[in-house]
Short mmCIF file of C-alpha atoms in Angstrom, two decimals:
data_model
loop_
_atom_site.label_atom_id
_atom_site.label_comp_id
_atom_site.label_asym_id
_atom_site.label_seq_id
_atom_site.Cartn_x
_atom_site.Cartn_y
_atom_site.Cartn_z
CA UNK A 79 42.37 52.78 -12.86
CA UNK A 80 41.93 56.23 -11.46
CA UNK A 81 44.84 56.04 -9.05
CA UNK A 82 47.55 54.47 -11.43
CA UNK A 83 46.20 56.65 -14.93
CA UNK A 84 45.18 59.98 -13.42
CA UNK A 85 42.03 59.92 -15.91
CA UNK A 86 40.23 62.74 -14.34
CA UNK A 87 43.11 64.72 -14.08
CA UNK A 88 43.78 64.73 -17.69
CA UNK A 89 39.58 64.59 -18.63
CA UNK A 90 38.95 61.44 -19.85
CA UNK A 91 37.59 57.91 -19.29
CA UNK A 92 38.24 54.05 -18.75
CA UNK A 93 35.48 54.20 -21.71
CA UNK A 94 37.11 56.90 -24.12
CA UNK A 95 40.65 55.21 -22.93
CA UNK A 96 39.62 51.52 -24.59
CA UNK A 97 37.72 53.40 -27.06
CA UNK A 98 41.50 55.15 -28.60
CA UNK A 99 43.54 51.91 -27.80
CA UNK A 100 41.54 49.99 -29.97
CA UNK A 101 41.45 52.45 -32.67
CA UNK A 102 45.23 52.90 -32.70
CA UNK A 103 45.25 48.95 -32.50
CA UNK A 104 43.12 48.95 -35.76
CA UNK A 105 44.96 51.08 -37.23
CA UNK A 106 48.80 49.91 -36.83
CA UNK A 107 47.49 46.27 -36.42
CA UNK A 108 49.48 45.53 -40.15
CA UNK A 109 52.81 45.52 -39.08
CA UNK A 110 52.26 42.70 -36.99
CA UNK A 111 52.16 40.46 -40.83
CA UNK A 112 54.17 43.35 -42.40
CA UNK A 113 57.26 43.23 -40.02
CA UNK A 114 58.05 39.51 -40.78
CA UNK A 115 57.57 39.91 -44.01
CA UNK A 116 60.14 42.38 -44.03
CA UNK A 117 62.84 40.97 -42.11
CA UNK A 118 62.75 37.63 -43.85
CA UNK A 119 63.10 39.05 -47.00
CA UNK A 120 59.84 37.75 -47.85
CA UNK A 121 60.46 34.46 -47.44
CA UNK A 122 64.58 33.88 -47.64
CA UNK A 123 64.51 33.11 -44.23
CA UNK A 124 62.00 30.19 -44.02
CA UNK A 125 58.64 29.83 -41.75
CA UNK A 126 60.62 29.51 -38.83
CA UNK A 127 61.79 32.56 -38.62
CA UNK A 128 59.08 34.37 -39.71
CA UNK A 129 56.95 32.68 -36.72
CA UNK A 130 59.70 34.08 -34.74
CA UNK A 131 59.55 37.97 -35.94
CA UNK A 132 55.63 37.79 -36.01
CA UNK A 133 55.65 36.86 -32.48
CA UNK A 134 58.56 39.17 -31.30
CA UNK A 135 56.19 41.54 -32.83
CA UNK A 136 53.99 41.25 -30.90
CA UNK A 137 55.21 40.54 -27.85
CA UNK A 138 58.35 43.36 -28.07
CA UNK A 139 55.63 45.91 -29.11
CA UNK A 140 53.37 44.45 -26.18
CA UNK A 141 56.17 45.44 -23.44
CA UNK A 142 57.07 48.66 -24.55
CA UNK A 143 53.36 50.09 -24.71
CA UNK A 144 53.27 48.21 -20.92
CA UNK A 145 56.27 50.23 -20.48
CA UNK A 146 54.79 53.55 -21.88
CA UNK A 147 51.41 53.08 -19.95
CA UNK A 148 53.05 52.36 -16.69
CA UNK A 149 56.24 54.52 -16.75
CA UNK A 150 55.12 57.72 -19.15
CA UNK A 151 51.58 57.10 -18.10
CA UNK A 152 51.22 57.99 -22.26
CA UNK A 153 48.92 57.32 -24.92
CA UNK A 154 51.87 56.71 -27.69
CA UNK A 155 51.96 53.24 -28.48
CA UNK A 156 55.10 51.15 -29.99
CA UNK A 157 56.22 48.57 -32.48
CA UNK A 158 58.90 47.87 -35.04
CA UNK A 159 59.40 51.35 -36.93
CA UNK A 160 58.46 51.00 -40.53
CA UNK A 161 61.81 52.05 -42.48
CA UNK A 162 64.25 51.15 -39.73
CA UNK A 163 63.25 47.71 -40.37
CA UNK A 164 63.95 47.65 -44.71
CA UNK A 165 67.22 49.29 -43.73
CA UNK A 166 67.62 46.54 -41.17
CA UNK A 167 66.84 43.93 -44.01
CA UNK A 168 69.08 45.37 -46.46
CA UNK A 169 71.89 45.31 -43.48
CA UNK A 170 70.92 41.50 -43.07
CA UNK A 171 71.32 40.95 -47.25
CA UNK A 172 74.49 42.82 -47.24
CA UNK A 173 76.13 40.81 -44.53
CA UNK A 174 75.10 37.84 -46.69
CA UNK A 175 77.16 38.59 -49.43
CA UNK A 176 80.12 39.95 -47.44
CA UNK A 177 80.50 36.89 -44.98
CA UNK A 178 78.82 33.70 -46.55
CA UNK A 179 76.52 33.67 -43.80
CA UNK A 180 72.43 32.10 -44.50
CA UNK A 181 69.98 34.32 -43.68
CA UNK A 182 68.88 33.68 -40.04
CA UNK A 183 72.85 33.84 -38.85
CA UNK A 184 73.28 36.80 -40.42
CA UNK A 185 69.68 37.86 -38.90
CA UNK A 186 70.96 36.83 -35.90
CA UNK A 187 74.28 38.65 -35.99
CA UNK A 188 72.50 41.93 -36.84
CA UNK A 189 69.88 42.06 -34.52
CA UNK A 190 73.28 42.38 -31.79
CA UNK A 191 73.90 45.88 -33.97
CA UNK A 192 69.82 46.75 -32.28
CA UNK A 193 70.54 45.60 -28.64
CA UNK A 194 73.39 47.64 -28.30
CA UNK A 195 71.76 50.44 -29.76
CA UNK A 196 68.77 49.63 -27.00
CA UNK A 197 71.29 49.56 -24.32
CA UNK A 198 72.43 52.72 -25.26
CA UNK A 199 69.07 54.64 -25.62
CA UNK A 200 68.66 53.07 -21.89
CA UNK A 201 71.70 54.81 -20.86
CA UNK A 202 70.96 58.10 -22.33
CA UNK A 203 67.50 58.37 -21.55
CA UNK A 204 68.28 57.62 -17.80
CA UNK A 205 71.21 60.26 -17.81
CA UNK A 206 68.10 62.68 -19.83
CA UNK A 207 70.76 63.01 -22.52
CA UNK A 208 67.63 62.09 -25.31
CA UNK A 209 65.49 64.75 -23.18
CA UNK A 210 68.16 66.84 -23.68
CA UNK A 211 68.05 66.54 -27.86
CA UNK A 212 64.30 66.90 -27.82
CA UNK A 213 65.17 70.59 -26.13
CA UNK A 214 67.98 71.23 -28.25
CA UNK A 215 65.09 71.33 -31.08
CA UNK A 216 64.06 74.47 -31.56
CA UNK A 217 61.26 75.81 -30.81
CA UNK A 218 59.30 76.60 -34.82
CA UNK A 219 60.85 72.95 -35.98
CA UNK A 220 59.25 71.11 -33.03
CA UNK A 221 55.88 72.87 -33.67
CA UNK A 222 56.16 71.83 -37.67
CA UNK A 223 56.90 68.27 -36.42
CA UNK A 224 53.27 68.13 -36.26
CA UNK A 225 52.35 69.03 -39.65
CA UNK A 226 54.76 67.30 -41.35
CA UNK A 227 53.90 64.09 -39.28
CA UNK A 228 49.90 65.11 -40.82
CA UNK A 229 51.16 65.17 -44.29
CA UNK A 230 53.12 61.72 -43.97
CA UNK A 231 49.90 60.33 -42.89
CA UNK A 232 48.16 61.21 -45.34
CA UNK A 233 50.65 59.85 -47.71
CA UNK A 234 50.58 56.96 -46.54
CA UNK A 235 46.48 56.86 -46.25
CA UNK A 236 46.54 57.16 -49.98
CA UNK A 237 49.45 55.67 -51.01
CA UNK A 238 51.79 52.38 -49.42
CA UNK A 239 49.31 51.45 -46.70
CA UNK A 240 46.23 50.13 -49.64
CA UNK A 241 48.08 48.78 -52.73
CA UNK A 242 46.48 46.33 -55.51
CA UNK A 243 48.66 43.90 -57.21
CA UNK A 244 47.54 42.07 -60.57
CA UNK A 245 48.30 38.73 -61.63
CA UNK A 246 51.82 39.49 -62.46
CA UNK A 247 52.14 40.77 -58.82
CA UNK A 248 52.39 44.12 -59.93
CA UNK A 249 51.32 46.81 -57.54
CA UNK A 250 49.05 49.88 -57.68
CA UNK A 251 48.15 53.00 -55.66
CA UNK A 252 45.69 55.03 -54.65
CA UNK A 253 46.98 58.42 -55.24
CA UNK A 254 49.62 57.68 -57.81
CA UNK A 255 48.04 55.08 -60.45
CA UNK A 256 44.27 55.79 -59.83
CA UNK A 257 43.59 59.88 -59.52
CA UNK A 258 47.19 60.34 -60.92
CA UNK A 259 45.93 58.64 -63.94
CA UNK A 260 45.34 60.31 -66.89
CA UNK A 261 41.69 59.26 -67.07
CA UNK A 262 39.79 56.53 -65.81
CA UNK A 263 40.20 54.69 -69.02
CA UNK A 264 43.97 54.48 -69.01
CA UNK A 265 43.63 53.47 -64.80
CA UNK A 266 41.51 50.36 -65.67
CA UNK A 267 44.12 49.38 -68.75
CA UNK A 268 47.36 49.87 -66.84
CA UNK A 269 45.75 47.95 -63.87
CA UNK A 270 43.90 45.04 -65.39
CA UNK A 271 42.53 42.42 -62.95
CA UNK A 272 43.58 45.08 -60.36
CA UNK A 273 41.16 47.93 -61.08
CA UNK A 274 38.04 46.43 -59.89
CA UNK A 275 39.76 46.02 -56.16
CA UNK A 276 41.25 49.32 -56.74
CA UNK A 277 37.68 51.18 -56.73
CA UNK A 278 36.32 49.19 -53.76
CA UNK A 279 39.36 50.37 -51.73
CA UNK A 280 39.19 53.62 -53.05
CA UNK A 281 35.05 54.11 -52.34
CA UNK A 282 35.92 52.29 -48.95
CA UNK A 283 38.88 54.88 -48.02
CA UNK A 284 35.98 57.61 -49.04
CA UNK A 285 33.32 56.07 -47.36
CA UNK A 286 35.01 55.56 -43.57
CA UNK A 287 36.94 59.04 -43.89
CA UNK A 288 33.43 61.05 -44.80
CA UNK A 289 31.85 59.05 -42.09
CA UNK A 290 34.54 59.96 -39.37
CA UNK A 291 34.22 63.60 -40.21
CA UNK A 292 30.48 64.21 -40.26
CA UNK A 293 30.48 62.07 -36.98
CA UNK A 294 33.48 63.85 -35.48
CA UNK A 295 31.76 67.07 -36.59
CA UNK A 296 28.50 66.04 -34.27
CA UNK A 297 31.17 65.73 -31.43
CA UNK A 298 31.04 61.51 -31.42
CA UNK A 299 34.33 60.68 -29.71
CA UNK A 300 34.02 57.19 -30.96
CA UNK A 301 33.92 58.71 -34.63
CA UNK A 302 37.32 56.65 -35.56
CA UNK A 303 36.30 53.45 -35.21
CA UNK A 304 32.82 54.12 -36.31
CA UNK A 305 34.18 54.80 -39.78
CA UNK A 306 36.64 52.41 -39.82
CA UNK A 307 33.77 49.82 -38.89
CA UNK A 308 31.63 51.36 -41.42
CA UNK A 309 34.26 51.40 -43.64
CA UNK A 310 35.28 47.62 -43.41
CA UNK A 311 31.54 46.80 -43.90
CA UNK A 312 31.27 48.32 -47.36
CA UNK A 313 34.75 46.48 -48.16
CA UNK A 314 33.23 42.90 -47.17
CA UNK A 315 30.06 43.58 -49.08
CA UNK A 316 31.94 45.00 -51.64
CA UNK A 317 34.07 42.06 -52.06
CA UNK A 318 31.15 38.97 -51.58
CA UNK A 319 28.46 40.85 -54.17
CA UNK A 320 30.62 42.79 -56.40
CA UNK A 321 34.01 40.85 -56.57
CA UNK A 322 32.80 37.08 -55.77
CA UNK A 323 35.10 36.45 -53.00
CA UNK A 324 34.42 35.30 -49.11
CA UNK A 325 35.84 38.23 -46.92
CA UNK A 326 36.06 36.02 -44.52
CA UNK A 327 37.87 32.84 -46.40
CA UNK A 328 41.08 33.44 -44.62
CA UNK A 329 39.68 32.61 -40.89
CA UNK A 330 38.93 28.78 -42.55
CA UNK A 331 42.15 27.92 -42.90
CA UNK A 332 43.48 30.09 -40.56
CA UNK A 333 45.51 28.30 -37.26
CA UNK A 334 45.44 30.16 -33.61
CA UNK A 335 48.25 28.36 -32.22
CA UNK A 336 51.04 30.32 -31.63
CA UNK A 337 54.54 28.58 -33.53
CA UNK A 338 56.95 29.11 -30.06
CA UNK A 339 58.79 26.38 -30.79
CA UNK A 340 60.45 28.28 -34.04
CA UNK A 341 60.60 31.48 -32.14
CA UNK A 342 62.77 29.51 -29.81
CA UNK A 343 65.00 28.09 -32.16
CA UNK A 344 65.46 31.54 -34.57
CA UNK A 345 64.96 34.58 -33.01
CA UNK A 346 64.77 34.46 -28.88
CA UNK A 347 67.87 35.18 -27.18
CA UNK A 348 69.61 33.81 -30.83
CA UNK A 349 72.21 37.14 -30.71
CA UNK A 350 75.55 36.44 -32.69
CA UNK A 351 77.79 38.44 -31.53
CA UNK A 352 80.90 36.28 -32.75
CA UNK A 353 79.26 37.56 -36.70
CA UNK A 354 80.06 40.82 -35.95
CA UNK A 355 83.29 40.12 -36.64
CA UNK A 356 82.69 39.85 -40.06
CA UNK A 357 81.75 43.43 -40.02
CA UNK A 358 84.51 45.40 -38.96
CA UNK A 359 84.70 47.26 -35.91
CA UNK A 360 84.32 50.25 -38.54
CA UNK A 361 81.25 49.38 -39.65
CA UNK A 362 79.53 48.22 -36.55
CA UNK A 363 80.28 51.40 -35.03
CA UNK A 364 78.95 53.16 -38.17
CA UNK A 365 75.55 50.97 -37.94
CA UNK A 366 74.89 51.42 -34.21
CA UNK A 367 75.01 55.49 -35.13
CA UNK A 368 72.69 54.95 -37.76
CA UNK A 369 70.30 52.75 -36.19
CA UNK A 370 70.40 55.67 -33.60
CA UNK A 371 70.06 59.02 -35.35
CA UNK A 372 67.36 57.23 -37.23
CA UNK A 373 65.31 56.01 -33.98
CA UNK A 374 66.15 58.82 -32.11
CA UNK A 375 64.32 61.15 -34.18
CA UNK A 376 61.81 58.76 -35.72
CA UNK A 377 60.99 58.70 -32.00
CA UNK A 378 61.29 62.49 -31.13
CA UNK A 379 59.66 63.86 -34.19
CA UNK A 380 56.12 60.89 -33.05
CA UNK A 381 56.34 61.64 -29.50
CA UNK A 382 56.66 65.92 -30.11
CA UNK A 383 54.33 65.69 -33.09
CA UNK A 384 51.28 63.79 -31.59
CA UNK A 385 51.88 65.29 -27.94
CA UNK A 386 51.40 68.63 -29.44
CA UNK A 387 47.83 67.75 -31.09
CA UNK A 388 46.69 66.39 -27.50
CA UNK A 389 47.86 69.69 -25.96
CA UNK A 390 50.13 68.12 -24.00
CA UNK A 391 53.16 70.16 -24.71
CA UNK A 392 53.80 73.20 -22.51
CA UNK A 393 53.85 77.23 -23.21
CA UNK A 394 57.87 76.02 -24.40
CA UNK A 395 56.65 72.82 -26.51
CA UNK A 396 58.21 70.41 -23.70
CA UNK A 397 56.07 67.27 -23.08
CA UNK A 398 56.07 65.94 -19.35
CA UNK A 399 57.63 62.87 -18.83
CA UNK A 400 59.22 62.94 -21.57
CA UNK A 401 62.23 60.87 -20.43
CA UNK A 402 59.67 58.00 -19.11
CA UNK A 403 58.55 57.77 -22.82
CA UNK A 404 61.83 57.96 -24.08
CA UNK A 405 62.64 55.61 -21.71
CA UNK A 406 59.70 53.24 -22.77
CA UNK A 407 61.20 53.28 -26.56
CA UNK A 408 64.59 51.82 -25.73
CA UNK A 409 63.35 49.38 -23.28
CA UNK A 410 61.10 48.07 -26.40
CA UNK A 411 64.08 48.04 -28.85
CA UNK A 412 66.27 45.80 -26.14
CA UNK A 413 63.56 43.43 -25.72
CA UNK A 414 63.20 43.14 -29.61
CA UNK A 415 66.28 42.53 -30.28
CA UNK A 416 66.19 39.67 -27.33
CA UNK A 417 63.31 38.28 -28.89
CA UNK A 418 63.74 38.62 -32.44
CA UNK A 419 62.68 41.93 -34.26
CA UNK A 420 63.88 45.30 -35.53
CA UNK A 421 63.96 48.83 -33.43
CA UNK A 422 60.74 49.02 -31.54
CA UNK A 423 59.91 52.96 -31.89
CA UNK A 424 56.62 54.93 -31.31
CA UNK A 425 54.15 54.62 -33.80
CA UNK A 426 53.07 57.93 -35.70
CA UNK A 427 49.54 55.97 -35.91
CA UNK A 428 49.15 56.70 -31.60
CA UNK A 429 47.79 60.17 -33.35
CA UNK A 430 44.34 57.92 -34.11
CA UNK A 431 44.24 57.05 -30.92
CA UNK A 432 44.71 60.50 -29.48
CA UNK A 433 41.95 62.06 -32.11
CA UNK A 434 39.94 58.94 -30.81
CA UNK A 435 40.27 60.76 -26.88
CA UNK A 436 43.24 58.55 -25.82
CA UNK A 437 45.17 60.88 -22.97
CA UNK A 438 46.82 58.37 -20.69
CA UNK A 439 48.97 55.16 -20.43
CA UNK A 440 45.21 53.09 -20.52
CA UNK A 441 45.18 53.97 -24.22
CA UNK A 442 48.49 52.18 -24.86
CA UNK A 443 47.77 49.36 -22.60
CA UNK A 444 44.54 48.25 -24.39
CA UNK A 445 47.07 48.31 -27.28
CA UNK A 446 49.40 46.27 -26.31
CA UNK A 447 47.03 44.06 -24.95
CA UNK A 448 45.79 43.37 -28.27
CA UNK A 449 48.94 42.91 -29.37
CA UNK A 450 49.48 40.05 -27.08
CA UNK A 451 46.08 38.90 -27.68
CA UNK A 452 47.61 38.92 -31.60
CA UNK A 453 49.23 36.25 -30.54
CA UNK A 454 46.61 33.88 -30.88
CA UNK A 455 44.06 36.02 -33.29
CA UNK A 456 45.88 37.11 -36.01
CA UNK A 457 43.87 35.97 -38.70
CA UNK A 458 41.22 38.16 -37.45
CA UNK A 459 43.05 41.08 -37.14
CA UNK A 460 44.15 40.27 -40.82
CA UNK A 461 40.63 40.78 -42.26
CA UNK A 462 40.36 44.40 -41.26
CA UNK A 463 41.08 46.02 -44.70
CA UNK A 464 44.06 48.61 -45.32
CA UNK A 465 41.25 51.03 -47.02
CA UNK A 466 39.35 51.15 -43.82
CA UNK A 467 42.44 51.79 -41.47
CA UNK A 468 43.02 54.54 -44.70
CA UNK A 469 40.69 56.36 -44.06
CA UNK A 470 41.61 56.99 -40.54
CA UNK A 471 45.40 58.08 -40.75
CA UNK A 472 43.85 60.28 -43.96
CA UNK A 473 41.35 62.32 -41.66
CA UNK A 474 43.72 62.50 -38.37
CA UNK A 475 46.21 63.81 -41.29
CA UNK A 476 44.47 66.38 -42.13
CA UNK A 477 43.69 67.56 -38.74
CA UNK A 478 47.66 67.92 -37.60
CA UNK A 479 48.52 69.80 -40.26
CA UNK A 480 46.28 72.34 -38.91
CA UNK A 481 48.86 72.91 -36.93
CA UNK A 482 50.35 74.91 -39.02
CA UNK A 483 48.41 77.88 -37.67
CA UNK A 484 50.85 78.72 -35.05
CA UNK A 485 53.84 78.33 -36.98
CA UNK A 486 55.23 81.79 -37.58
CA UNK A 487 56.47 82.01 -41.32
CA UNK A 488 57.24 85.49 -41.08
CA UNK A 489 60.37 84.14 -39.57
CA UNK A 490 62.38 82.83 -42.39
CA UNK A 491 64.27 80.43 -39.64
CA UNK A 492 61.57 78.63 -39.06
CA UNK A 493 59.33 78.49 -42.51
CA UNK A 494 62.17 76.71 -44.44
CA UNK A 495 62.54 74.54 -42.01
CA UNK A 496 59.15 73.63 -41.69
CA UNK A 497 58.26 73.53 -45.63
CA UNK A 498 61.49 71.10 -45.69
CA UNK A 499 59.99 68.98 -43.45
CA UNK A 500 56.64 69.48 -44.73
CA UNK A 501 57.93 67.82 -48.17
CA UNK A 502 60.77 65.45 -46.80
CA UNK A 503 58.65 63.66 -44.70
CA UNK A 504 56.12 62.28 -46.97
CA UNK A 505 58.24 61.81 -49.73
CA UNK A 506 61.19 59.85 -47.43
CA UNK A 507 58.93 58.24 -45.76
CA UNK A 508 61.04 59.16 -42.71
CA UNK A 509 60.50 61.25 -39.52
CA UNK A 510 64.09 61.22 -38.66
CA UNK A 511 65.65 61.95 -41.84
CA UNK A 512 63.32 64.96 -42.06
CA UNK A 513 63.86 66.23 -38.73
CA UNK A 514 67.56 66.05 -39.70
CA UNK A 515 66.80 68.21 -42.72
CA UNK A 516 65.11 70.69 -41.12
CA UNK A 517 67.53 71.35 -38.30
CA UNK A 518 70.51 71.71 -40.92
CA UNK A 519 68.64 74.15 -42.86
CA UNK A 520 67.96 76.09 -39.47
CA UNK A 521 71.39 76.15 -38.08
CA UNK A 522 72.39 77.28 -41.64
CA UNK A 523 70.27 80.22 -42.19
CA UNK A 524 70.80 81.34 -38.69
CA UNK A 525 74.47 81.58 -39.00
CA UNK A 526 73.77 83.41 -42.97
CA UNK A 527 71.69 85.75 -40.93
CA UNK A 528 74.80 86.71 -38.62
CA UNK A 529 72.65 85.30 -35.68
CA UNK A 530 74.48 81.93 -35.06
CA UNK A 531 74.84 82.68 -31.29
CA UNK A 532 71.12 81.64 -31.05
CA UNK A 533 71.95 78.29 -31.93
CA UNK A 534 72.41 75.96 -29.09
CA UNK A 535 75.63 74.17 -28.90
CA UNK A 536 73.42 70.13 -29.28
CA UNK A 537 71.82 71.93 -32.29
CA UNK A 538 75.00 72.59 -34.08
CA UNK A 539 75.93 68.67 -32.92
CA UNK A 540 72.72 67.14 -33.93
CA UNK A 541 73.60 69.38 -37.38
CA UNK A 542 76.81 67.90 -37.86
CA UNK A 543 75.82 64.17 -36.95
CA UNK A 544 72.99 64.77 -39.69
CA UNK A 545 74.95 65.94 -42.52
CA UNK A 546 77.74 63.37 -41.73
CA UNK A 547 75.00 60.96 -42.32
CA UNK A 548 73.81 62.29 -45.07
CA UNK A 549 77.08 62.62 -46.80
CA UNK A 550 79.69 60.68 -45.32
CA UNK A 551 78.06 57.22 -43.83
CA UNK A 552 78.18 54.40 -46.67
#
């Protein structure tokens, strides 16, 4: 362990290592039901292909954290990027109604649009082309990349990751139907049959994220978990003695054999390139840039933004071995797209895992291993309640934006920027997107300021490709 991860060398342990890769695990462990969910449109594309994405999930995420643990010697870990994968759903519903197609051959004919974008992430990162973009980022943005990843986290602590849905399958949140009510009368009339889960989730979030901070406070490195495993213990009671339902009723019914049989008829090697046709040349070329600047940064803005709250980014905010983790990303997204899901991109939730200790590649491979163990024990990674997992990405929110301490917004270059980001990211729900923001308002007020010879020549491109985006791509 010592010889391949180099634990002493960056100060940590085989014990802190599993410690953070389990955390992160616990805490990005719901895309592995999300994901299919997603890309089957919730159902329009039968069982059999949803066996198929859930386990390309698994196993695509799997490979690339191998990848990222054995290449980048990192602890970021991987998996289908939330976002990237609705956009690659609405792709797959679009190409429906333009070609005739059923779902899983126009499933099939899209996921060709993500291996050629993994081909070409190969390609650039083993030129150093993507290293090359992360540099072109200037110096202020990257180091608000952190905070604005903090406050996304937090929005999503309190908002899409716990939702309640009634009867009518009508869904509630945490911060915008229960404190954003107007008082806790109107909350438990607008949510009905709802409400009652709705304050267990809530006192759970409270409960797990109060318990990691006093515990984190008394130096416990293991203070993650702890709370989350404190946390999920009030849920369960909460739900047998206060709601009258068996926490554990889903593991009864539950099957551990893995469906490979449907994963090998839908989704493993299944790419359709002869559909692209039925695209345009136009329009593939248009969706492989897309799928790019949207993974590229979604990627960049992770890897930057969590590498700077482990100290691992230099006096000039570089990260070492940058292009092995860069590198790890795209050969992720070309084996999800061989085996049947959406862009495989580093997961913003790796910052639990690095609050948790996690410093090397050991984190991400005890994360991926449970991943593969997913496999066969997804029902019990099902139980683990959103509100516990909550109150994780809530507190390790709130520590990144702390970050904002060495931000200097005396410079006016940089504070826009940064306050964009700060705002776009939550509210888009998209790393990428508010990168992109944030670098066109930059370039902007640099060349207002008469001082547009600072600007790097990739800065002005990245600009360009982002407002082109923005404006032009339909």
């Amino acid at each position: 362990m010592e010889k391949i991860f180099k634990l002493k060398e960056n100060g940590t342990t085989v014990r802190t290592e599993i410690i953070a890769g389990v955390t992160t695990f616990l805490t990005m462990a719901y895309i592995i039901a999300l994901n299919p969910n997603i890309l089957t449109g919730y159902g329009q594309g039968g069982q059999a292909l949803w066996n198929g994405v859930f386990l390309a999930t698994c196993i695509a995420s799997a490979i690339a954290m191998f990848a990222m643990a054995f290449l980048a010697n990192k602890p970021f870990c991987l998996g289908p990027g939330m976002g990237i994968n609705s956009f690659f759903a609405v792709v797959v519903a679009n190409l429906i109604t333009m070609a005739g197609m059923d779902y899983v051959t126009s499933f099939q004919t899209v996921m060709c649009i993500v291996f050629i974008e993994g081909v070409l992430f190969i390609v650039l990162s083993l030129f150093n082309i993507r290293e090359k973009i992360v540099e072109a980022i200037p110096l202020g943005v990257r180091l608000g990349i952190a905070p604005a990843i903090g406050m996304m986290l937090m929005n999503i602590g309190f908002g899409s990751n716990i939702y309640i849905a009634d009867e009518n399958y009508n869904q509630f949140y945490v911060m915008r139907d229960f404190f954003g009510a107007l008082t806790a009368g109107r909350a438990k009339e607008l949510m009905g049959s709802a409400y009652p889960v709705m304050i267990l989730s809530v006192i759970t979030l409270f409960v797990g994220f109060f318990t990691i901070v006093i515990l984190a406070h008394k130096g416990v490195k293991a203070a993650v978990i702890i709370g989350m495993f404190v946390a999920s213990i009030v849920y369960w009671i909460g739900q047998y003695f206060a709601l009258g339902t068996n926490p554990f009723a889903a593991l009864e019914s539950a099957t551990f054999v893995p469906a490979f049989s449907d994963m090998a008829a839908t989704t493993l090697f299944k790419l359709n390139f002869a559909g692209l046709a039925n695209l345009g040349v136009f329009t593939v070329i248009t969706l492989v840039i897309t799928f790019c600047l949207i993974d590229m940064f979604d990627t960049i803005g992770t890897l930057v933004g969590t590498a700077s709250r482990a100290g691992m980014l230099d006096k000039d905010g570089n990260m070492p071995n940058m292009k092995e983790a860069l590198l790890s990303d795209a050969i992720g997204t070309v084996t999800g797209s061989l085996t049947g899901t959406s862009t495989i991109t580093t997961f913003i939730e790796s910052a639990s895992g690095v609050e948790a200790g996690g410093r090397t590649g050991l984190t991400a491979l005890t994360t991926g291993v449970l991943f593969v163990a997913c496999i066969f024990l997804a029902p019990v990674a099902a139980i683990i309640p959103a509100a516990a997992t909550s109150s994780a990405l809530v507190y390790v929110g709130v520590l990144m934006v702390k970050a904002l301490k060495s931000i200097n917004f005396d410079d006016i270059s940089v504070a826009v920027p940064v306050i964009l980001m700060l705002l776009a990211m939550p509210v888009s729900s998209s790393i990428g997107h508010a990168i992109g923001l944030g670098m066109i308002s930059y370039t902007i007020i640099k060349l207002l300021l008469g001082k547009g010879k600072e600007v790097s020549v990739l800065t002005y491109v990245i600009s360009v490709l982002f407002l082109i985006k923005f404006f032009l791509v339909v």
